[in-house]
Amino acid sequence: MIDLRLVREQPDLVKRAAAQKNMNVDIDRIIAVDARRRALETEFNDLRFRQNQAGEQIARAPKEQKAELTAAMGQIKARLKEIDAERERVEAELRALMLLVPQIPDPAAPVGRDASDNVEVRRVGTPRRRGEFGFECRDHLDLGLHLGIIDIDRGVKIAGSRNYVLRGAGARLHEAVLRLAWDLMMDRGFVPLTVPVLVNDQLMEGTGFFPLHRDEVYLCERDGQSLVGTAEVPVTGYHGDEILEEAELPKLYVARSTCFRREAGAAGKDTRGLYRIHFFDKIEQVVICKADPAESAKWHEAIIANAEAVLQTLELPYRVMEVCTGDMGQGKVRMFDIETWMPSRDAYGETHSASRFHDFQARRLNLRYRRGDTGKPEFCHTLNNTVIASPRILIPLLELNQNADGSVSVPPALRPYMGGLERIVPEQD
């Protein structure tokens, strides 16, 4: 949520942001509703003052005037009740409208309509195309079936489409990747958290997933809770409704969670294999810092560097993309994706997403800090980024490390997490 004063004082700026983010928001209606809310507030306060005065007058008035003054007091009370009811309706409408208003993107962010307008920032490593292997290149699913480490059929039997089972060395590889990323974040000073993955709906709203992305979430309506699609939700909300001290900042957190996504808008897209699935595990990094755009930008670079360090350790070729305004989503000031090379797609596929929100999430969550110079509370800035997400990262790991005999070499960095295993070969019956 952005500052209502910004909507009131710079409506053209907010309208431009909504247009750049392809969002349909009635800014004029917000201004009108806000004006009505303030008018009601003024009238309410004036009537309360008159009510207090009338009470004193009644107490001092002669007996013959008390009836007339009491009747006037009754009219004031009735009007106050009407204002209360209308003010409740107006404030509810204003809040619902404000939940749809986008954050103002950074002027440096590329303006564009969709992912086709995203801008490549850099490439690291050399992509290995299908024809460059010197043998018949298999995709990750064929490799997984051949090696007995991926079982899609039984995953579908258990839980329906877009589900899977990792078994044997596949499950071990999955855990190895996550543990490698976890250890890297420990070495970089991030505080580990174990967090709930079933959260209150207020937290989904606070982090910006509701109301716009409700259809993408698994809902537990009976309990007013939702399964998270990322640990960003509980970790960012960890300090909600708190006032931190500036000296405590930045807060650097990392959490592992199972993530659940309905993929409601992905019918027919990426139905083969492990690219677009309903559940996965992710190591997520979250930064909470003071409200300083320069400091936010510094931490944005740092969390991207953390993710790149994992990919470099795994020796996977990737590229960093800056996401344009039309693709970055409602709450973000600036956003970068990391895409890892996947031979079966003959393209880079998104594996990481790094977002800077400024105070958008903090306002919704009432997450503040007390400034050291003034002592006044101010909303924090928040950022997050994937450290690693699996099993999607297994796609390039398996495909890029395959051998002519159908085995897969385990990257050196992962071998200590797999008991020294150097090659994954078919299971022996």
Coordinates of C-alpha atoms in Angstrom, one line a residue:
M1 CA 0.0 0.0 0.0
I2 CA 1.3 3.5 -0.8
D3 CA 0.9 6.7 1.2
L4 CA -2.6 8.1 0.7
R5 CA -1.2 11.6 0.7
L6 CA 0.8 10.7 -2.5
V7 CA -2.5 9.8 -4.2
R8 CA -4.1 13.0 -2.9
E9 CA -1.2 15.3 -3.8
Q10 CA 0.3 13.6 -6.9
P11 CA -2.6 11.8 -8.6
D12 CA -1.0 12.0 -12.1
L13 CA 2.2 10.2 -10.8
V14 CA 0.0 7.4 -9.4
K15 CA -2.1 7.2 -12.6
R16 CA 1.1 6.9 -14.6
A17 CA 2.4 4.1 -12.4
A18 CA -0.9 2.2 -12.8
A19 CA -0.7 2.6 -16.6
Q20 CA 3.0 1.4 -16.6
K21 CA 2.0 -1.6 -14.6
N22 CA -1.1 -2.4 -16.7
M23 CA -3.3 -2.0 -13.7
N24 CA -6.9 -0.7 -13.8
V25 CA -7.3 1.5 -10.7
D26 CA -9.8 4.3 -10.3
I27 CA -7.6 7.0 -8.8
D28 CA -10.3 9.7 -9.2
R29 CA -12.7 7.6 -7.2
I30 CA -10.1 7.2 -4.4
I31 CA -9.7 11.0 -4.3
A32 CA -13.5 11.5 -4.1
V33 CA -14.0 8.9 -1.4
D34 CA -11.1 10.3 0.6
A35 CA -12.6 13.8 0.4
R36 CA -15.9 12.4 1.6
R37 CA -14.1 10.6 4.5
R38 CA -12.4 13.8 5.6
A39 CA -15.6 15.8 5.3
L40 CA -17.3 13.3 7.6
E41 CA -14.4 13.4 10.0
T42 CA -14.7 17.2 10.2
E43 CA -18.4 17.1 10.7
F44 CA -18.1 14.4 13.3
N45 CA -15.6 16.4 15.3
D46 CA -17.6 19.6 15.1
L47 CA -20.8 17.8 16.3
R48 CA -18.9 16.1 19.2
F49 CA -17.7 19.6 20.2
R50 CA -21.3 20.9 20.0
Q51 CA -22.5 17.9 21.9
N52 CA -20.1 18.6 24.8
Q53 CA -21.2 22.2 24.9
A54 CA -24.8 21.2 24.9
G55 CA -24.3 18.9 27.8
E56 CA -22.8 21.8 29.8
Q57 CA -25.6 24.1 28.8
I58 CA -28.3 21.6 29.8
A59 CA -26.6 21.2 33.2
R60 CA -26.8 25.0 33.8
A61 CA -30.1 25.8 32.0
P62 CA -33.3 26.8 33.7
K63 CA -35.9 24.0 34.0
E64 CA -38.1 25.5 31.3
Q65 CA -35.2 25.4 28.7
K66 CA -34.0 21.9 29.4
A67 CA -36.5 20.1 27.2
E68 CA -35.6 22.2 24.1
L69 CA -31.9 21.8 24.7
T70 CA -32.3 18.0 25.3
A71 CA -34.2 17.7 22.0
A72 CA -31.3 19.5 20.2
M73 CA -28.9 17.1 21.9
G74 CA -30.9 14.2 20.6
Q75 CA -30.6 15.5 17.0
I76 CA -26.9 15.8 17.4
K77 CA -26.7 12.2 18.7
A78 CA -28.8 10.9 15.8
R79 CA -26.6 12.6 13.3
L80 CA -23.4 11.3 15.0
K81 CA -24.8 7.8 14.6
E82 CA -25.5 8.4 10.9
I83 CA -22.0 9.7 10.4
D84 CA -20.5 6.7 12.2
A85 CA -22.4 4.3 9.9
E86 CA -21.5 6.2 6.7
R87 CA -17.9 6.7 7.8
E88 CA -17.5 2.9 8.3
R89 CA -18.8 2.3 4.7
V90 CA -16.6 5.0 3.3
E91 CA -13.5 3.8 5.1
A92 CA -14.1 0.2 3.9
E93 CA -14.4 1.4 0.3
L94 CA -11.3 3.5 0.6
R95 CA -9.3 0.7 2.0
A96 CA -10.5 -1.7 -0.7
L97 CA -9.6 0.8 -3.4
M98 CA -6.2 1.5 -1.9
L99 CA -5.3 -2.2 -1.8
L100 CA -5.4 -2.0 -5.6
V101 CA -3.1 0.9 -6.0
P102 CA 0.4 0.0 -7.3
Q103 CA 3.8 1.1 -5.9
I104 CA 5.5 3.8 -7.9
P105 CA 8.3 2.0 -9.9
D106 CA 11.8 3.3 -9.8
P107 CA 12.5 5.8 -12.6
A108 CA 15.4 3.5 -13.7
A109 CA 13.1 0.5 -14.2
P110 CA 12.5 -0.2 -17.9
V111 CA 9.0 0.7 -19.0
G112 CA 7.2 -2.1 -20.9
R113 CA 4.1 -4.1 -21.3
D114 CA 5.1 -7.7 -20.5
A115 CA 8.0 -10.1 -20.2
S116 CA 9.1 -9.5 -23.8
D117 CA 10.2 -6.0 -22.7
N118 CA 12.4 -7.3 -19.9
V119 CA 16.1 -6.2 -20.3
E120 CA 19.1 -8.4 -20.1
V121 CA 21.7 -7.1 -17.7
R122 CA 24.5 -9.7 -17.9
R123 CA 25.3 -13.3 -18.7
V124 CA 27.5 -15.6 -16.7
G125 CA 28.8 -18.9 -18.1
T126 CA 28.4 -20.4 -21.5
P127 CA 25.1 -22.1 -22.5
R128 CA 25.4 -25.7 -23.7
R129 CA 22.9 -26.3 -26.5
R130 CA 21.4 -29.7 -27.3
G131 CA 23.5 -30.2 -30.4
E132 CA 26.8 -29.5 -28.5
F133 CA 26.7 -32.6 -26.3
G134 CA 28.2 -35.0 -28.9
F135 CA 25.4 -37.5 -28.1
E136 CA 21.6 -37.7 -27.9
C137 CA 20.7 -35.1 -25.3
R138 CA 17.8 -36.1 -23.0
D139 CA 15.6 -33.7 -21.1
H140 CA 15.4 -33.8 -17.3
L141 CA 12.3 -36.0 -17.3
D142 CA 13.7 -38.6 -19.6
L143 CA 16.9 -38.6 -17.5
G144 CA 14.8 -38.9 -14.3
L145 CA 12.8 -41.8 -15.6
H146 CA 15.9 -43.6 -16.9
L147 CA 17.7 -43.1 -13.6
G148 CA 14.6 -43.9 -11.5
I149 CA 14.8 -40.6 -9.6
I150 CA 11.6 -38.9 -10.8
D151 CA 8.2 -40.4 -10.7
I152 CA 5.5 -38.2 -12.3
D153 CA 2.9 -40.9 -12.7
R154 CA 2.7 -41.8 -9.0
G155 CA 2.8 -38.1 -8.1
V156 CA -0.3 -37.5 -10.3
K157 CA -1.9 -40.6 -8.8
I158 CA -1.4 -39.2 -5.3
A159 CA -2.3 -35.6 -5.9
G160 CA -3.4 -34.9 -9.5
S161 CA -1.7 -33.0 -12.3
R162 CA 1.5 -31.0 -11.9
N163 CA 2.7 -33.2 -9.1
Y164 CA 5.7 -35.5 -8.8
V165 CA 7.7 -37.7 -6.5
L166 CA 11.5 -37.5 -6.2
R167 CA 13.1 -40.7 -5.1
G168 CA 16.5 -42.1 -4.3
A169 CA 19.3 -40.0 -5.7
G170 CA 16.7 -37.5 -7.0
A171 CA 15.5 -36.7 -3.4
R172 CA 19.1 -36.6 -2.2
L173 CA 20.1 -34.1 -5.0
H174 CA 17.1 -32.0 -4.1
E175 CA 18.1 -31.9 -0.5
A176 CA 21.8 -31.3 -1.4
V177 CA 21.0 -28.2 -3.4
L178 CA 18.9 -26.7 -0.6
R179 CA 21.5 -27.4 2.1
L180 CA 24.2 -25.9 -0.1
A181 CA 22.2 -22.7 -0.4
W182 CA 21.3 -22.7 3.3
D183 CA 25.0 -23.0 4.3
L184 CA 26.0 -20.2 2.0
M185 CA 23.4 -17.9 3.6
M186 CA 24.7 -18.8 7.1
D187 CA 28.2 -17.9 6.0
R188 CA 26.9 -14.5 4.8
G189 CA 25.3 -13.6 8.2
F190 CA 21.6 -14.2 7.5
V191 CA 19.6 -15.4 10.5
P192 CA 17.8 -18.7 9.8
L193 CA 14.1 -19.0 10.5
T194 CA 11.7 -21.9 10.5
V195 CA 8.3 -20.5 9.8
P196 CA 4.6 -21.6 9.3
V197 CA 3.5 -22.2 5.7
L198 CA -0.2 -21.9 6.7
V199 CA -0.8 -18.3 7.5
N200 CA -3.7 -15.9 8.3
D201 CA -5.3 -14.2 5.3
Q202 CA -4.3 -10.8 6.8
L203 CA -0.7 -11.7 6.2
M204 CA -1.4 -12.5 2.6
E205 CA -2.9 -9.1 2.2
G206 CA -0.1 -7.5 4.1
T207 CA 2.6 -8.9 1.8
G208 CA 0.6 -8.0 -1.3
F209 CA -0.7 -11.4 -2.5
F210 CA -4.3 -10.5 -1.7
P211 CA -6.6 -9.3 -3.2
L212 CA -5.0 -9.4 -6.6
H213 CA -3.5 -12.9 -6.6
R214 CA -6.1 -14.7 -4.5
D215 CA -6.8 -17.1 -7.4
E216 CA -3.2 -18.4 -7.4
V217 CA -3.3 -19.4 -3.7
Y218 CA -4.5 -22.6 -2.0
L219 CA -7.2 -21.3 0.4
C220 CA -8.3 -22.9 3.7
E221 CA -11.5 -20.8 3.9
R222 CA -12.9 -22.6 6.9
D223 CA -10.0 -21.3 9.0
G224 CA -9.4 -18.0 7.2
Q225 CA -5.9 -19.2 6.3
S226 CA -3.8 -19.9 3.2
L227 CA -0.9 -22.0 2.1
V228 CA 2.0 -19.7 1.2
G229 CA 3.6 -19.7 -2.2
T230 CA 6.9 -18.5 -0.7
A231 CA 8.5 -18.0 2.7
E232 CA 8.5 -14.3 1.9
V233 CA 5.0 -14.1 3.4
P234 CA 5.7 -15.3 7.0
V235 CA 9.2 -13.9 7.1
T236 CA 8.3 -10.4 6.0
G237 CA 5.3 -10.5 8.4
Y238 CA 7.5 -11.7 11.3
H239 CA 7.9 -8.1 12.7
G240 CA 4.4 -6.9 11.6
D241 CA 2.7 -4.4 14.0
E242 CA 6.1 -3.8 15.7
I243 CA 8.3 -0.7 16.0
L244 CA 12.0 -1.7 15.7
E245 CA 14.9 0.4 16.7
E246 CA 17.0 1.8 13.8
A247 CA 20.1 0.3 15.4
E248 CA 18.5 -3.2 14.9
L249 CA 18.4 -2.7 11.1
P250 CA 19.0 -4.3 8.7
K251 CA 17.3 -7.5 9.6
L252 CA 18.7 -10.3 7.5
Y253 CA 16.6 -13.5 7.4
V254 CA 16.7 -16.7 5.5
A255 CA 14.0 -19.4 5.6
R256 CA 13.3 -22.7 3.9
S257 CA 9.7 -23.6 3.2
T258 CA 7.5 -25.8 1.1
C259 CA 5.7 -23.5 -1.3
F260 CA 2.2 -24.2 -2.8
R261 CA 0.9 -22.6 -6.0
R262 CA -2.3 -23.4 -7.9
E263 CA -0.9 -22.3 -11.3
A264 CA -4.4 -21.3 -12.1
G265 CA -3.5 -19.2 -15.1
A266 CA -1.1 -21.8 -16.5
A267 CA -3.4 -24.2 -18.2
G268 CA -1.5 -26.0 -21.0
K269 CA 1.8 -24.3 -20.2
D270 CA 4.9 -26.3 -19.3
T271 CA 3.0 -29.4 -18.5
R272 CA 6.0 -31.7 -19.0
G273 CA 8.4 -32.4 -16.1
L274 CA 9.3 -30.2 -13.2
Y275 CA 9.2 -26.7 -14.5
R276 CA 5.6 -25.6 -13.5
I277 CA 4.4 -27.6 -10.5
H278 CA 2.0 -27.2 -7.6
F279 CA 4.6 -27.6 -4.7
F280 CA 8.3 -27.2 -4.3
D281 CA 10.9 -26.2 -1.7
K282 CA 12.6 -22.9 -1.6
I283 CA 15.3 -21.1 0.4
E284 CA 14.2 -17.4 0.6
Q285 CA 16.1 -14.4 1.8
V286 CA 14.4 -11.4 3.2
V287 CA 15.9 -8.0 4.2
I288 CA 14.2 -5.4 6.3
C289 CA 16.0 -2.1 6.3
K290 CA 15.5 1.6 7.1
A291 CA 13.6 3.8 4.7
D292 CA 16.6 4.9 2.6
P293 CA 16.3 4.3 -1.2
A294 CA 20.1 4.1 -1.4
E295 CA 20.3 1.5 1.3
S296 CA 17.5 -0.5 -0.3
A297 CA 19.3 -0.5 -3.6
K298 CA 22.5 -1.7 -1.9
W299 CA 20.7 -4.6 -0.3
H300 CA 19.0 -5.4 -3.6
E301 CA 22.4 -5.9 -5.2
A302 CA 23.6 -8.0 -2.3
I303 CA 20.7 -10.5 -2.3
I304 CA 21.1 -10.9 -6.1
A305 CA 24.8 -11.5 -5.5
N306 CA 23.9 -14.2 -3.0
A307 CA 21.7 -16.1 -5.5
E308 CA 24.4 -15.7 -8.2
A309 CA 27.0 -17.2 -5.8
V310 CA 24.9 -20.4 -5.5
L311 CA 24.6 -20.7 -9.3
Q312 CA 28.3 -20.1 -9.8
T313 CA 29.1 -22.7 -7.1
L314 CA 26.9 -25.1 -9.0
E315 CA 28.7 -24.1 -12.3
L316 CA 25.4 -23.3 -14.0
P317 CA 25.2 -20.7 -16.8
Y318 CA 22.7 -18.0 -16.2
R319 CA 21.6 -14.5 -17.0
V320 CA 20.2 -11.6 -15.0
M321 CA 17.2 -9.8 -16.4
E322 CA 15.7 -6.5 -15.2
V323 CA 11.9 -6.8 -15.2
C324 CA 9.9 -4.1 -16.9
T325 CA 7.1 -2.2 -15.2
G326 CA 4.3 -4.2 -16.9
D327 CA 5.8 -7.5 -15.6
M328 CA 7.0 -6.6 -12.2
G329 CA 3.7 -6.7 -10.3
Q330 CA 1.9 -4.3 -8.0
G331 CA 4.1 -3.7 -5.0
K332 CA 7.6 -3.6 -6.5
V333 CA 9.8 -0.6 -7.0
R334 CA 12.4 -2.5 -9.0
M335 CA 12.7 -6.2 -9.8
F336 CA 15.3 -8.6 -11.3
D337 CA 15.0 -12.2 -12.4
I338 CA 17.8 -14.7 -12.7
E339 CA 17.3 -17.2 -15.5
T340 CA 19.3 -20.4 -15.7
W341 CA 20.2 -22.2 -19.0
M342 CA 18.0 -25.3 -19.7
P343 CA 19.1 -27.3 -22.8
S344 CA 15.7 -29.0 -23.2
R345 CA 14.0 -25.6 -23.6
D346 CA 16.9 -24.3 -25.7
A347 CA 16.5 -21.1 -23.6
Y348 CA 17.1 -19.6 -20.2
G349 CA 14.3 -20.4 -17.7
E350 CA 13.4 -18.3 -14.6
T351 CA 14.8 -19.7 -11.4
H352 CA 15.1 -16.7 -9.1
S353 CA 13.2 -13.4 -8.5
A354 CA 14.6 -10.4 -6.6
S355 CA 12.2 -7.7 -5.5
R356 CA 12.5 -4.3 -3.8
F357 CA 9.3 -2.9 -2.3
H358 CA 10.3 0.2 -0.4
D359 CA 7.5 0.8 2.2
F360 CA 4.7 -1.0 0.2
Q361 CA 4.6 -4.1 2.3
A362 CA 5.6 -2.4 5.5
R363 CA 2.6 0.0 5.4
R364 CA 0.2 -3.0 5.0
L365 CA 1.9 -4.9 7.8
N366 CA 2.4 -1.8 10.0
L367 CA 6.1 -2.7 10.2
R368 CA 8.0 0.4 11.5
Y369 CA 11.3 1.5 13.0
R370 CA 12.1 4.4 15.3
R371 CA 14.5 6.8 13.7
G372 CA 17.7 7.4 15.7
D373 CA 17.8 11.1 14.9
T374 CA 14.2 12.1 15.6
G375 CA 12.8 9.2 17.6
K376 CA 9.8 9.2 15.2
P377 CA 8.4 5.9 13.8
E378 CA 8.8 5.4 10.1
F379 CA 7.8 2.5 7.8
C380 CA 10.6 0.1 6.9
H381 CA 11.7 -1.0 3.5
T382 CA 11.5 -4.6 2.6
L383 CA 13.3 -6.8 -0.1
N384 CA 13.3 -10.5 -0.9
N385 CA 15.0 -12.9 -3.3
T386 CA 15.1 -16.6 -4.0
V387 CA 18.4 -18.2 -2.9
I388 CA 17.4 -21.5 -4.6
A389 CA 14.2 -23.3 -5.5
S390 CA 14.0 -27.0 -6.2
P391 CA 13.1 -29.1 -8.1
R392 CA 13.1 -26.5 -10.9
I393 CA 16.8 -26.0 -10.5
L394 CA 17.2 -29.8 -11.0
I395 CA 16.3 -29.2 -14.7
P396 CA 19.6 -27.5 -15.6
L397 CA 21.5 -29.6 -13.1
L398 CA 20.4 -32.9 -14.6
E399 CA 20.5 -31.8 -18.2
L400 CA 23.8 -30.0 -18.2
N401 CA 25.6 -32.7 -16.3
Q402 CA 24.4 -35.7 -18.3
N403 CA 26.7 -38.2 -19.9
A404 CA 26.5 -40.3 -23.0
D405 CA 25.6 -43.4 -21.0
G406 CA 22.6 -41.8 -19.4
S407 CA 24.3 -41.2 -16.1
V408 CA 24.5 -37.7 -14.5
S409 CA 27.6 -36.3 -12.9
V410 CA 27.1 -34.7 -9.5
P411 CA 28.6 -31.2 -9.4
P412 CA 31.6 -31.1 -7.1
A413 CA 30.0 -28.6 -4.7
L414 CA 27.1 -31.0 -4.0
R415 CA 29.1 -34.2 -3.5
P416 CA 29.8 -33.6 0.3
Y417 CA 26.0 -33.4 0.8
M418 CA 25.5 -36.7 -1.1
G419 CA 28.0 -38.8 0.8
G420 CA 30.7 -38.3 -1.8
L421 CA 28.5 -39.6 -4.7
E422 CA 30.1 -38.5 -8.0
R423 CA 27.6 -40.0 -10.5
I424 CA 23.9 -40.9 -10.5
V425 CA 23.3 -44.1 -12.4
P426 CA 20.2 -46.2 -12.8
E427 CA 18.9 -47.9 -9.7
Q428 CA 19.6 -51.7 -9.6
D429 CA 16.6 -53.8 -9.2

